[in-house]
Coordinates of C-alpha atoms in Angstrom, one line a residue:
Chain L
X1 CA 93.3 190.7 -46.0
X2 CA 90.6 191.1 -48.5
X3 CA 88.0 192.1 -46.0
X4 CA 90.4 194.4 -44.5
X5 CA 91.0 196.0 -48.1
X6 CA 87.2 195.6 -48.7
X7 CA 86.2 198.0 -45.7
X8 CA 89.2 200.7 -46.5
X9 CA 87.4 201.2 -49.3
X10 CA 84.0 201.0 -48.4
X11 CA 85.0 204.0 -46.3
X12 CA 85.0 205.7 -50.1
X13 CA 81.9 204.4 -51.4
X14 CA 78.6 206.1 -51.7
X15 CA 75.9 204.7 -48.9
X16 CA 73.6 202.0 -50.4
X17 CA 70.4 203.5 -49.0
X18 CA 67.9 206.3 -50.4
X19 CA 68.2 209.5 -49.2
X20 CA 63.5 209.4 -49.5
X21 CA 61.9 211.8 -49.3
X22 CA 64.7 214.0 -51.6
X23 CA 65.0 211.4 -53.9
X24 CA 62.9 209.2 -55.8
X25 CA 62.5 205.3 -54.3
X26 CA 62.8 202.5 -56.3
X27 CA 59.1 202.7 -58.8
X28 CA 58.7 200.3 -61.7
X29 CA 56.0 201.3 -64.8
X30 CA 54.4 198.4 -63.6
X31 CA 53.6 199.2 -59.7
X32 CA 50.0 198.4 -58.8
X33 CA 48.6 201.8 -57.7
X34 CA 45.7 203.8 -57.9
X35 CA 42.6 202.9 -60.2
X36 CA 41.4 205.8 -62.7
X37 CA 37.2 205.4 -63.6
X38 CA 36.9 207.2 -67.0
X39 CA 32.9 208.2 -66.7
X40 CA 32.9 208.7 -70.5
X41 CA 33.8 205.3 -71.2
X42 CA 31.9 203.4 -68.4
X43 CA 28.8 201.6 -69.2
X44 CA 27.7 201.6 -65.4
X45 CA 27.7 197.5 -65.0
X46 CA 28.6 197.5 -61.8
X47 CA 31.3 194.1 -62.5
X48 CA 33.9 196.4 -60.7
X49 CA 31.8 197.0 -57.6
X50 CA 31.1 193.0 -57.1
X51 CA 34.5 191.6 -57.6
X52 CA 36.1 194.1 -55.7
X53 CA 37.4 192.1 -53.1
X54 CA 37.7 194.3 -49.9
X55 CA 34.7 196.8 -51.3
X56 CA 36.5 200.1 -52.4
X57 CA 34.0 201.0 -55.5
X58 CA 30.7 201.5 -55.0
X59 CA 28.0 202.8 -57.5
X60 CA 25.2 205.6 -56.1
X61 CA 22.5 206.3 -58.2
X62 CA 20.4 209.7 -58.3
X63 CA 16.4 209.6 -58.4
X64 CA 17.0 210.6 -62.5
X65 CA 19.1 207.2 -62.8
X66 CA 22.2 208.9 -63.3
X67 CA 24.8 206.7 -62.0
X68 CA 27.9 207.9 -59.7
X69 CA 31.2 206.0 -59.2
X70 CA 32.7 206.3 -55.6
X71 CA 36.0 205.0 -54.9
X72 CA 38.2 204.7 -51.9
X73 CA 41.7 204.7 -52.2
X74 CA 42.4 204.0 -48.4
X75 CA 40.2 200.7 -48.8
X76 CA 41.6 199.5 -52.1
X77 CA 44.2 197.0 -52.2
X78 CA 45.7 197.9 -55.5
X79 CA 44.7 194.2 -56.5
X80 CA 43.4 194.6 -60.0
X81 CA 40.5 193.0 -60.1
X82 CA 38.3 195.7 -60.8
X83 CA 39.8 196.4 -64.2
X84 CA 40.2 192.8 -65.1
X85 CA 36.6 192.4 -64.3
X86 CA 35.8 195.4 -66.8
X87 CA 34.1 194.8 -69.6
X88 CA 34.6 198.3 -71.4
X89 CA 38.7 198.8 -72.3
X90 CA 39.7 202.1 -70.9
X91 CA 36.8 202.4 -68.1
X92 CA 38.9 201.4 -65.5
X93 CA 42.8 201.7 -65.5
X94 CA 45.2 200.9 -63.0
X95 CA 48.0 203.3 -62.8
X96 CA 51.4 203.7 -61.2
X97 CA 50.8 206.5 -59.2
X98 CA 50.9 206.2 -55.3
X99 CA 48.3 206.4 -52.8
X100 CA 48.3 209.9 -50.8
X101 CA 48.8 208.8 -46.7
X102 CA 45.7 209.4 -45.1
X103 CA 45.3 211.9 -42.6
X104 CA 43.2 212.0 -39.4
X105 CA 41.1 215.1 -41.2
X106 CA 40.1 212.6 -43.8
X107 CA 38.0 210.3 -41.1
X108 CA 38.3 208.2 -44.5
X109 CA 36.1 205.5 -42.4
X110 CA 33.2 207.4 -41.1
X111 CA 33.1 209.4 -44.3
X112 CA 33.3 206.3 -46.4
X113 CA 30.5 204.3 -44.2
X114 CA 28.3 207.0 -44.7
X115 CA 28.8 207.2 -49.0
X116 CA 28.1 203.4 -48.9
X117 CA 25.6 203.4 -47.0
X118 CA 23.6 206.7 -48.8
X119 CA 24.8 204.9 -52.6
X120 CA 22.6 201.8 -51.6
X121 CA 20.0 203.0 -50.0
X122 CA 19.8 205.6 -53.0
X123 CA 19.8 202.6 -55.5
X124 CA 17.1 201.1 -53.3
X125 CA 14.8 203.9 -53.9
X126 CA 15.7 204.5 -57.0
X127 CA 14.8 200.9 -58.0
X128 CA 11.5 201.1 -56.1
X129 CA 10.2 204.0 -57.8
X130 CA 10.9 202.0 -60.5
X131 CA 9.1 199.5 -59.6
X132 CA 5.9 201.5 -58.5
X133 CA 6.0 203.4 -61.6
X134 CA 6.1 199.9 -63.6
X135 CA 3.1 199.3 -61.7
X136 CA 0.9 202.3 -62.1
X137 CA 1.6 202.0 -65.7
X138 CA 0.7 198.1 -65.8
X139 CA -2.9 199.3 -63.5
X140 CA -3.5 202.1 -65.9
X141 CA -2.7 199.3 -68.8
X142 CA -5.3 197.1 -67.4
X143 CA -7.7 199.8 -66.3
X144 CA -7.6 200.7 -70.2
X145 CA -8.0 197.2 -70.7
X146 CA -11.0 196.7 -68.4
X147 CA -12.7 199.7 -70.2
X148 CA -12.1 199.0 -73.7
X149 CA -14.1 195.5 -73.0
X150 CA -16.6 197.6 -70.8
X151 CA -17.4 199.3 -74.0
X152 CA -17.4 196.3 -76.1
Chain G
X1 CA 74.8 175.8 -6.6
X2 CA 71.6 174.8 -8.6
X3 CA 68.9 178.0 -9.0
X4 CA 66.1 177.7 -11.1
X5 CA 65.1 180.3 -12.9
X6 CA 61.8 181.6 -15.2
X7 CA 62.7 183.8 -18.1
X8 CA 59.6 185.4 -20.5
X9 CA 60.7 186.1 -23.7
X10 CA 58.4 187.8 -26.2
X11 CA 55.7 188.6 -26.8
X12 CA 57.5 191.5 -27.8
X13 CA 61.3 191.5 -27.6
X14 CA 64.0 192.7 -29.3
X15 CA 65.4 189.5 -30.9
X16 CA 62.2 188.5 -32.0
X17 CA 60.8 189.4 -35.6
X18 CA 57.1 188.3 -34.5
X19 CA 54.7 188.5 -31.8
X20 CA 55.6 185.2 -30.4
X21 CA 55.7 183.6 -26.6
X22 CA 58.0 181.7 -24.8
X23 CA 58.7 181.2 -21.0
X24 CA 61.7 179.2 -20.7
X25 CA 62.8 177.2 -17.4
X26 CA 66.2 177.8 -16.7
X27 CA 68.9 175.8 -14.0
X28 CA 71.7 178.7 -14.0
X29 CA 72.2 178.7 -17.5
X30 CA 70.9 176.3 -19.3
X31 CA 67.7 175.6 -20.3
X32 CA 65.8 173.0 -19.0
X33 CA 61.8 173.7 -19.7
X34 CA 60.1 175.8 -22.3
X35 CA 56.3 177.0 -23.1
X36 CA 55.5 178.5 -26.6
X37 CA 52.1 180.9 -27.0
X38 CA 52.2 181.5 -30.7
X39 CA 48.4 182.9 -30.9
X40 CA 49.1 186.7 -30.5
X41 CA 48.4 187.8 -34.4
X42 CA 45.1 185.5 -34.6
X43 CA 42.9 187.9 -36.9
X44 CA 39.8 185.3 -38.1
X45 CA 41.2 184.9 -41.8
X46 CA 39.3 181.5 -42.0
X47 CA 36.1 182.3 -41.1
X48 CA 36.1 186.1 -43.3
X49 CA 36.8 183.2 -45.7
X50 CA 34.1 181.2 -45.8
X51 CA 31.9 183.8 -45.0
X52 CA 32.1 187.8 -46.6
X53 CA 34.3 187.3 -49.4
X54 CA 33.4 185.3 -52.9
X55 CA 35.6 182.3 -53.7
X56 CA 37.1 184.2 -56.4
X57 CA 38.5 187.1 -54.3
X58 CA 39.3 184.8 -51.6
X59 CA 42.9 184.3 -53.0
X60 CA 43.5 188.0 -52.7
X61 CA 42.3 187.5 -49.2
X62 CA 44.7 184.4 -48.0
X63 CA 47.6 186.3 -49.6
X64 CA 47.1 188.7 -46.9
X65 CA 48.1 185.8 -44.3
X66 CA 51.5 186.3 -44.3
X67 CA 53.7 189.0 -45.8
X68 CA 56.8 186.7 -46.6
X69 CA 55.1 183.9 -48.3
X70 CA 52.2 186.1 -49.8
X71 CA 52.4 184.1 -53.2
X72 CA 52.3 180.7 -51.3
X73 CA 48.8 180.8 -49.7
X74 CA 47.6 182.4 -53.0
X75 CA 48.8 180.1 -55.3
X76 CA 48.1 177.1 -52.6
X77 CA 45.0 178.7 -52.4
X78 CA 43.9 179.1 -56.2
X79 CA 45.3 175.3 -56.7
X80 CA 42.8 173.9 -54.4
X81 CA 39.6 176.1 -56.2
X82 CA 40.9 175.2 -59.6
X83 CA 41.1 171.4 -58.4
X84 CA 37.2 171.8 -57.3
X85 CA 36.4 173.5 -60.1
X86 CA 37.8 171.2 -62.3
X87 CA 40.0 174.1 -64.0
X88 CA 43.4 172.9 -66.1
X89 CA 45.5 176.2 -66.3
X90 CA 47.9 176.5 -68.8
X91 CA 51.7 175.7 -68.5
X92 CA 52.6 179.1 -68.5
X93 CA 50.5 180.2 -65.7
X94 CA 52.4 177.7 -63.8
X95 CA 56.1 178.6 -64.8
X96 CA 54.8 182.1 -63.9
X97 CA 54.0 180.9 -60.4
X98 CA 56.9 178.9 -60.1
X99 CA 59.1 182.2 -61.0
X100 CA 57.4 184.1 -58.3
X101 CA 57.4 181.7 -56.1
X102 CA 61.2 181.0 -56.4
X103 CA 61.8 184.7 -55.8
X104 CA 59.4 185.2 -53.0
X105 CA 61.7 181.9 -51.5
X106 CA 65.0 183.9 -52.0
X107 CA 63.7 187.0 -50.3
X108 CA 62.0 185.3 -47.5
X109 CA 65.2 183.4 -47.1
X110 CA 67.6 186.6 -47.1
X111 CA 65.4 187.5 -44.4
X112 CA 65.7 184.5 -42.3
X113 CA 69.9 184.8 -42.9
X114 CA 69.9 188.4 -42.0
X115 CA 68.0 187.8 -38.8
X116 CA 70.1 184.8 -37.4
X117 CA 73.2 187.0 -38.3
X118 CA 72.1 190.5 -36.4
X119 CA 70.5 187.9 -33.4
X120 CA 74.1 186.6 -33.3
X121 CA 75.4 190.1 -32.9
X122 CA 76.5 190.2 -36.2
X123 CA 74.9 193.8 -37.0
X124 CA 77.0 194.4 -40.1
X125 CA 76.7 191.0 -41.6
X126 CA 72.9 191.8 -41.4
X127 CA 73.1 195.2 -43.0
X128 CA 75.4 193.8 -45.9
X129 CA 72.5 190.8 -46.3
X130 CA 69.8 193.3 -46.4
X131 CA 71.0 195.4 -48.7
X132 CA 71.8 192.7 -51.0
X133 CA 68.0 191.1 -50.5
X134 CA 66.6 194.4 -51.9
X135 CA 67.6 193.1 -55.5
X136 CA 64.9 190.2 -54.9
X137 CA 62.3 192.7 -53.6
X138 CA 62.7 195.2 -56.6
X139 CA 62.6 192.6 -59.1
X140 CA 59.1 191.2 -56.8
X141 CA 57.7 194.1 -57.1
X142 CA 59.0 194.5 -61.3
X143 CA 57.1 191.4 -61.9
X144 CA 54.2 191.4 -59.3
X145 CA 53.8 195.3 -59.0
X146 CA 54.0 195.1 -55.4
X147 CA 57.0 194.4 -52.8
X148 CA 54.7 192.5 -50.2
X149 CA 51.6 192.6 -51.3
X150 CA 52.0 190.3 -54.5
X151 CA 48.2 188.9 -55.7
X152 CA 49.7 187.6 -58.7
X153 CA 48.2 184.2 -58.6
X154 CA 44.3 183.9 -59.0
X155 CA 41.7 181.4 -59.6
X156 CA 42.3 180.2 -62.9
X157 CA 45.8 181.1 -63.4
X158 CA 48.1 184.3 -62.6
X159 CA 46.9 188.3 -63.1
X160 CA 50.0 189.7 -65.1
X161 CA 52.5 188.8 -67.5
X162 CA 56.5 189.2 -68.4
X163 CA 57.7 191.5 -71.0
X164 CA 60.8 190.8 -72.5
X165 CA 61.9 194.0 -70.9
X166 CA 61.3 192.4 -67.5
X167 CA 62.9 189.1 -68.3
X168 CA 66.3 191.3 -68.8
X169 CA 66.5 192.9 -65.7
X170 CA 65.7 189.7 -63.9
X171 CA 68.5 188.1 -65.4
X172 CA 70.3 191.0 -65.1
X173 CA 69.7 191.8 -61.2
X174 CA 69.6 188.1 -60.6
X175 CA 73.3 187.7 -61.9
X176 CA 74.3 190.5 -59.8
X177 CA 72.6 188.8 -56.4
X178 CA 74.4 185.5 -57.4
X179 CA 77.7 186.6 -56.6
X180 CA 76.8 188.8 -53.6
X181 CA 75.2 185.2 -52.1
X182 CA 78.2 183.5 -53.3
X183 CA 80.4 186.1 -51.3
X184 CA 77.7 185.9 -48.3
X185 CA 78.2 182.2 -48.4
X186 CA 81.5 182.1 -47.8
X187 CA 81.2 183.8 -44.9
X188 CA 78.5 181.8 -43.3
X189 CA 80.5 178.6 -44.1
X190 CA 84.2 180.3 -43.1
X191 CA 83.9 183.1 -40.5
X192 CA 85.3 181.4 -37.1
X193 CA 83.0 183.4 -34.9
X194 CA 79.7 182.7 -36.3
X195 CA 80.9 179.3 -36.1
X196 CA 81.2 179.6 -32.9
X197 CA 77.3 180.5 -32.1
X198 CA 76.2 178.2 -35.0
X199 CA 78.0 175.2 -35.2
X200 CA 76.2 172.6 -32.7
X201 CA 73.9 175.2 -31.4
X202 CA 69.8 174.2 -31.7
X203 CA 70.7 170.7 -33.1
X204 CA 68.1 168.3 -33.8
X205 CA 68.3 164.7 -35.3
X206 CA 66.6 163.1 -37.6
X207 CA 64.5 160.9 -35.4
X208 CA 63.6 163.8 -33.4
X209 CA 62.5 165.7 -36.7
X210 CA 60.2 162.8 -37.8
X211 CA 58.8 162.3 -34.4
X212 CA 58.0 166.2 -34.0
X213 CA 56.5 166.1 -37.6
X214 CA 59.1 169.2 -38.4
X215 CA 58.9 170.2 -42.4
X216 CA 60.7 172.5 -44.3
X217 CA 64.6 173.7 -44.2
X218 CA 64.3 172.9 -40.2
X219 CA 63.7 168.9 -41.3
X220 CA 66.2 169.2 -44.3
X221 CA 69.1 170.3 -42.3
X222 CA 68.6 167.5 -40.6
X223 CA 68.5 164.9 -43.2
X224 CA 65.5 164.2 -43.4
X225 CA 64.5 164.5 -47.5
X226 CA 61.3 166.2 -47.1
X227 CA 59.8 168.6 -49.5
X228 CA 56.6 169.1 -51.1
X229 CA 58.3 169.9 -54.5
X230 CA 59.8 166.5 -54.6
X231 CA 56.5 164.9 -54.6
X232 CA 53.9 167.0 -56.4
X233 CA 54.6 167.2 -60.0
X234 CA 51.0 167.5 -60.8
X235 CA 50.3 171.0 -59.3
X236 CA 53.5 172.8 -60.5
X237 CA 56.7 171.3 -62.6
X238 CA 58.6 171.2 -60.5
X239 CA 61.6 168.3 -61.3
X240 CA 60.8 170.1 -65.3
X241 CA 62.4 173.3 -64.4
X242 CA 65.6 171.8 -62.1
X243 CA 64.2 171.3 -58.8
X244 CA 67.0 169.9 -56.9
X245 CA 66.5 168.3 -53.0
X246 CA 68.9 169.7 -50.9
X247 CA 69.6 168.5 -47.4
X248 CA 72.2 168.6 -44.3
X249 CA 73.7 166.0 -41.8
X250 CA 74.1 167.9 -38.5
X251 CA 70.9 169.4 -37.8
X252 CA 72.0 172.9 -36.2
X253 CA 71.8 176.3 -37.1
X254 CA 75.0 176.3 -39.4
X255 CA 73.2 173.1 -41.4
X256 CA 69.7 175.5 -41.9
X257 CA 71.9 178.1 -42.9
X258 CA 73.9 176.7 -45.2
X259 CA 70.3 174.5 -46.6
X260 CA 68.7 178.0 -47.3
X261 CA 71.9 178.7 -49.3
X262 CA 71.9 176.2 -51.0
X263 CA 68.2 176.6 -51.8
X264 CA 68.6 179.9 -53.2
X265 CA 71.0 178.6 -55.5
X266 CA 68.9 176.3 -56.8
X267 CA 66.3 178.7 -57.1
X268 CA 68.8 180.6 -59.7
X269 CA 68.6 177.5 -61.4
X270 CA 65.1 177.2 -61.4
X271 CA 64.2 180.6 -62.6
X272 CA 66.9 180.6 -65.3
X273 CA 65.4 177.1 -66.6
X274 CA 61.5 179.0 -66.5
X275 CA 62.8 182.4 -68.2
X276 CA 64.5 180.4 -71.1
X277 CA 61.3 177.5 -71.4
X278 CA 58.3 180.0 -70.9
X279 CA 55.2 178.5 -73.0
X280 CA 53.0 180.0 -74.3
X281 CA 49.4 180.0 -73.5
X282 CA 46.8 182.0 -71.4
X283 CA 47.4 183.6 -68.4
X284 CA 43.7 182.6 -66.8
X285 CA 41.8 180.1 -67.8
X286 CA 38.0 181.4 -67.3
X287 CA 35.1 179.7 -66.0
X288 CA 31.7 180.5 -64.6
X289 CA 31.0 177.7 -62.4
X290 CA 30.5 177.9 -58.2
X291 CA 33.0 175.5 -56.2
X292 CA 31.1 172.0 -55.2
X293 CA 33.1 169.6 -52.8
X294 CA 36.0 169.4 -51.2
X295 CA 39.6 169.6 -52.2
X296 CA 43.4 169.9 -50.6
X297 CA 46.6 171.2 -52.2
X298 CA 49.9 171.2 -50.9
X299 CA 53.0 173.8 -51.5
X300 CA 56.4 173.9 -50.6
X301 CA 56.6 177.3 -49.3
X302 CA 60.2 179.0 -47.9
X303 CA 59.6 177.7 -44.3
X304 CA 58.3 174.1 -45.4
X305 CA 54.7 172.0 -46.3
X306 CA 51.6 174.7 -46.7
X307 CA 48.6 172.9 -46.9
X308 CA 45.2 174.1 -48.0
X309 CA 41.8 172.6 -47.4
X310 CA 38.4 173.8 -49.0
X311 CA 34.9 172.8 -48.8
X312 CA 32.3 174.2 -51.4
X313 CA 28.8 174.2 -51.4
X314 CA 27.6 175.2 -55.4
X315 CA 27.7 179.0 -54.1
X316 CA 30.3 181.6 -54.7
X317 CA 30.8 181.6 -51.3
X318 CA 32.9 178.5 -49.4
X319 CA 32.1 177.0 -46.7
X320 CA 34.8 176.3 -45.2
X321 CA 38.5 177.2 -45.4
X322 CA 41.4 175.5 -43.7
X323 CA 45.2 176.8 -43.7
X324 CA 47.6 174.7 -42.2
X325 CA 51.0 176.7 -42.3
X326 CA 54.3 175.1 -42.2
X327 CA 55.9 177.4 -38.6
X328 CA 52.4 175.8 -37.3
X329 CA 54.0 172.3 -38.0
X330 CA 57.3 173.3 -36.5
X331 CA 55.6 174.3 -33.2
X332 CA 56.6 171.2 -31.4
X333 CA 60.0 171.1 -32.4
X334 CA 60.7 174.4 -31.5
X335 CA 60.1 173.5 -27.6
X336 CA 61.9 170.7 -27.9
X337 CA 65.1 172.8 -29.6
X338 CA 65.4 174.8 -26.9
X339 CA 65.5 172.2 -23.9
X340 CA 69.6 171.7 -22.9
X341 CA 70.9 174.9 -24.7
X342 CA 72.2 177.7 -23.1
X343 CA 70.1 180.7 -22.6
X344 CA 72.7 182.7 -24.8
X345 CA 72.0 180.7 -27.3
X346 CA 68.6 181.6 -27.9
X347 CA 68.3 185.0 -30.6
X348 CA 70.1 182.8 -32.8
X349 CA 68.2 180.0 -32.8
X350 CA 65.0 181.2 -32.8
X351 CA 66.3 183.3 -36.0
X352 CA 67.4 180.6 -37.4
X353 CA 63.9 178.6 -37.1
X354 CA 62.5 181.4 -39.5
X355 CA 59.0 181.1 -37.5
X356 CA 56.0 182.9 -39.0
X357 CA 53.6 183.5 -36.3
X358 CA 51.1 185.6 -39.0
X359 CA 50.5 182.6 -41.1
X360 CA 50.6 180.2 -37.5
X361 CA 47.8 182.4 -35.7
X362 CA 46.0 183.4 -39.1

């Protein structure tokens, strides 16, 4: 009998589902979503990039040494462990905002392979013009060397 | 007249919640042969493992095994590191884990009810179960920040903690999902036609359980006391925050129905006892050392024993990484289940075994 009176009235009751997308899901303040870099703050360690665990951050670096963060929100997993690994408070945030669905315009893959692949192969060069200009400076060093003792 | 027949079923079908296998051999109705292919979801999680990833983010790796038991192979995971590492976390790292854990247990459980219900034809049973279930998810996701995807345990401990906030609408939402269960219960012990389908349907004893090596609530129902909580109190506390074993006689789908019930009960218990004892102390205990040696840990997780094995070679990368998950255990049994049950009888039972073919196949 209760049962019976229990599904009368359900006929009265409001549904239990969300009528998404015109209103809001369920979102707590503390959903894992996207990670915010604050440039201004970051001290360009690179701790982020290596414990990143499926490789969504990665630093390119210009032939001046400036330093660029790149970040891929379709790669992320929302885990955290950039902004734990974070030395700086501030640099890196997570927030509770939601990832936009990617689109087939995006070719978040290619595009993404290709801004990896360009950061390190700029880092490389960048870090072997640093090495040849530690060089010529150590050769002109010695050269300087050589003659001051020539003259002696 | 006798007429044997050969039925496929899966590996995609609509009682089935995973891409699982079978080929059953059946004289008229019953069944009288089976054949189980559970390696459809095989993605190469071991050896990404112990190969691209770092030990440390390994844990957010193996919590991508499964999407029911997520917090399970992380936390069985990050017990096994710490233990090579040598790491002692703090207390409250490990209520924490127990609290998510116990959740996780009472959603993946939900789950297992709602299935065996809508495989029994039960449709609005299964709606009323999943609506009620979405209290355990929301407070998952309060805590963790995620519904599925938790990585909230990590090597050295867990990533976030409880605000007081939080710990009210756990208690709060938790009350609530109490008496829904209680009501669901009744219903799983009363109702006369689920009884029908349930009672002495897919019944194993307990000889059979021990000689097909079954664990978890498929082993319990049939009264066989088996439970990794029972027997590791030096991973997690368990018997400190009311662990209770709970086990059935009959061995059917009624008795794993009514052992998951009772399990989420307890697990009311259990995260009452952790909300109202939480230590204090760190949530991660830090260290800078590389894993060297080899080391095993053992979890309860909802569908039974989850059992990790790790070899570590003094660099941040392991060399090997070995998941043995409890549906993986349960393989054998399930063939056996089947044989002398009508063909009828199969959605429910097969719901009611709660497999998980993405922590099996890995």
């Amino acid at each position: 009998m209760t049962t019976f009176l229990k599904a009368l009235g359900n006929l009265f009751r409001t549904p239990a589902t969300v009528p998404y997308p015109f209103a809001p899901t369920y979102l707590p303040d503390t959903y894992r979503g996207l990670i915010k870099h604050d440039a201004s703050l970051c001290i360009w360690c690179r701790k982020c990039e290596t414990a990143c665990p499926p490789g969504a951050i990665v630093f390119s670096q210009a032939m001046d040494g400036k330093q660029a963060y790149h970040y891929n929100t379709h790669v992320c997993i929302y885990c955290g462990e950039c902004v734990r690994a974070c030395p700086k408070a501030g640099a890196l945030i997570q927030t509770n905002e939601m990832a936009a669905p990617v689109t087939a315009e995006a070719k978040i893959n290619h595009s993404w392979n290709g801004i990896v692949k360009e950061a390190l192969a700029g880092r490389e060069a960048y870090a072997a013009e640093r090495r040849k200009a530690a060089a010529a400076v150590a050769a002109a060093k010695a050269a300087e060397k050589a003659a001051a003792e020539k003259k002696d | 007249m006798k007429r044997t027949l050969t039925i496929p079923m899966g590996s995609q079908h609509i009682a089935l919640l995973e891409p699982l296998h079978f080929r059953f051999t059946c004289e008229n109705e019953k069944i009288v042969g089976v054949d189980a292919d559970v390696g459809y979801v095989h993605r190469g999680i071991e050896l990404a493992c112990a190969s691209k990833f770092k030990f440390r983010q390994v844990s957010f790796v193996v919590g991508r095994v499964c999407g029911l038991c997520s917090i399970s192979h992380t936390t069985a995971y990050s017990q096994a590191a710490e233990r090579l590492l040598g790491l002692d976390i703090s207390k409250k790292a490990k209520y924490l884990r127990i609290l998510v854990i116990e959740l996780d247990r009472l959603h993946s459980h939900l789950l297992c009810l709602a299935h065996t219900a809508e495989n029994t034809g039960f449709e609005a049973l299964f709606m009323q179960i999943m609506r009620d279930r979405e209290a355990s998810m929301e407070l998952l996701e309060l805590v963790t920040g995620n519904r599925v995807q938790f990585d909230y345990s990590c090597v050295g401990g867990v990533t976030r903690d409880i605000t007081t906030d939080i710990e009210k609408e756990l208690t709060r939402k938790l009350a609530k999902l109490k008496t829904d269960l209680e009501e669901l219960y009744e219903v799983f012990r009363t109702n006369w036609s689920l009884s029908l389908r349930y009672k002495g349907v897919g019944a194993l004893n307990a000889q059979q359980i021990k000689e097909l090596n079954a664990v978890g609530p498929l082993a319990r129902a049939a009264g066989v006391a088996i439970d990794v909580r029972s027997d590791t109190e030096d991973l997690l506390p368990w018997k400190e925050v009311g662990y209770k074993m709970m086990v059935e006689q009959t061995g059917d789908v009624y008795a794993r129905n009514i052992v998951r019930f009772r399990e989420m009960f307890n697990s009311f218990e259990i995260i009452e006892n952790v909300l109202r004892g939480m230590p204090q102390g760190d949530l991660v205990t830090e260290t800078k050392a590389n894993p060297q040696g080899e080391a095993v840990s053992r979890l309860e997780a909802p569908r039974g024993e989850l059992f990790y094995y790790i070899k570590g070679n003094n660099t941040p990368v392991l060399e090997r990484v070995k998941i043995k998950a409890p549906t993986f255990s349960n393989v054998a049994a399930f063939i056996e289940i089947f044989k002398g049950q009508e063909y009828a009888s199969v959605p429910p039972i097969l719901a009611s075994l709660d497999p998980c073919l993405s922590c099996t196949a890995r």
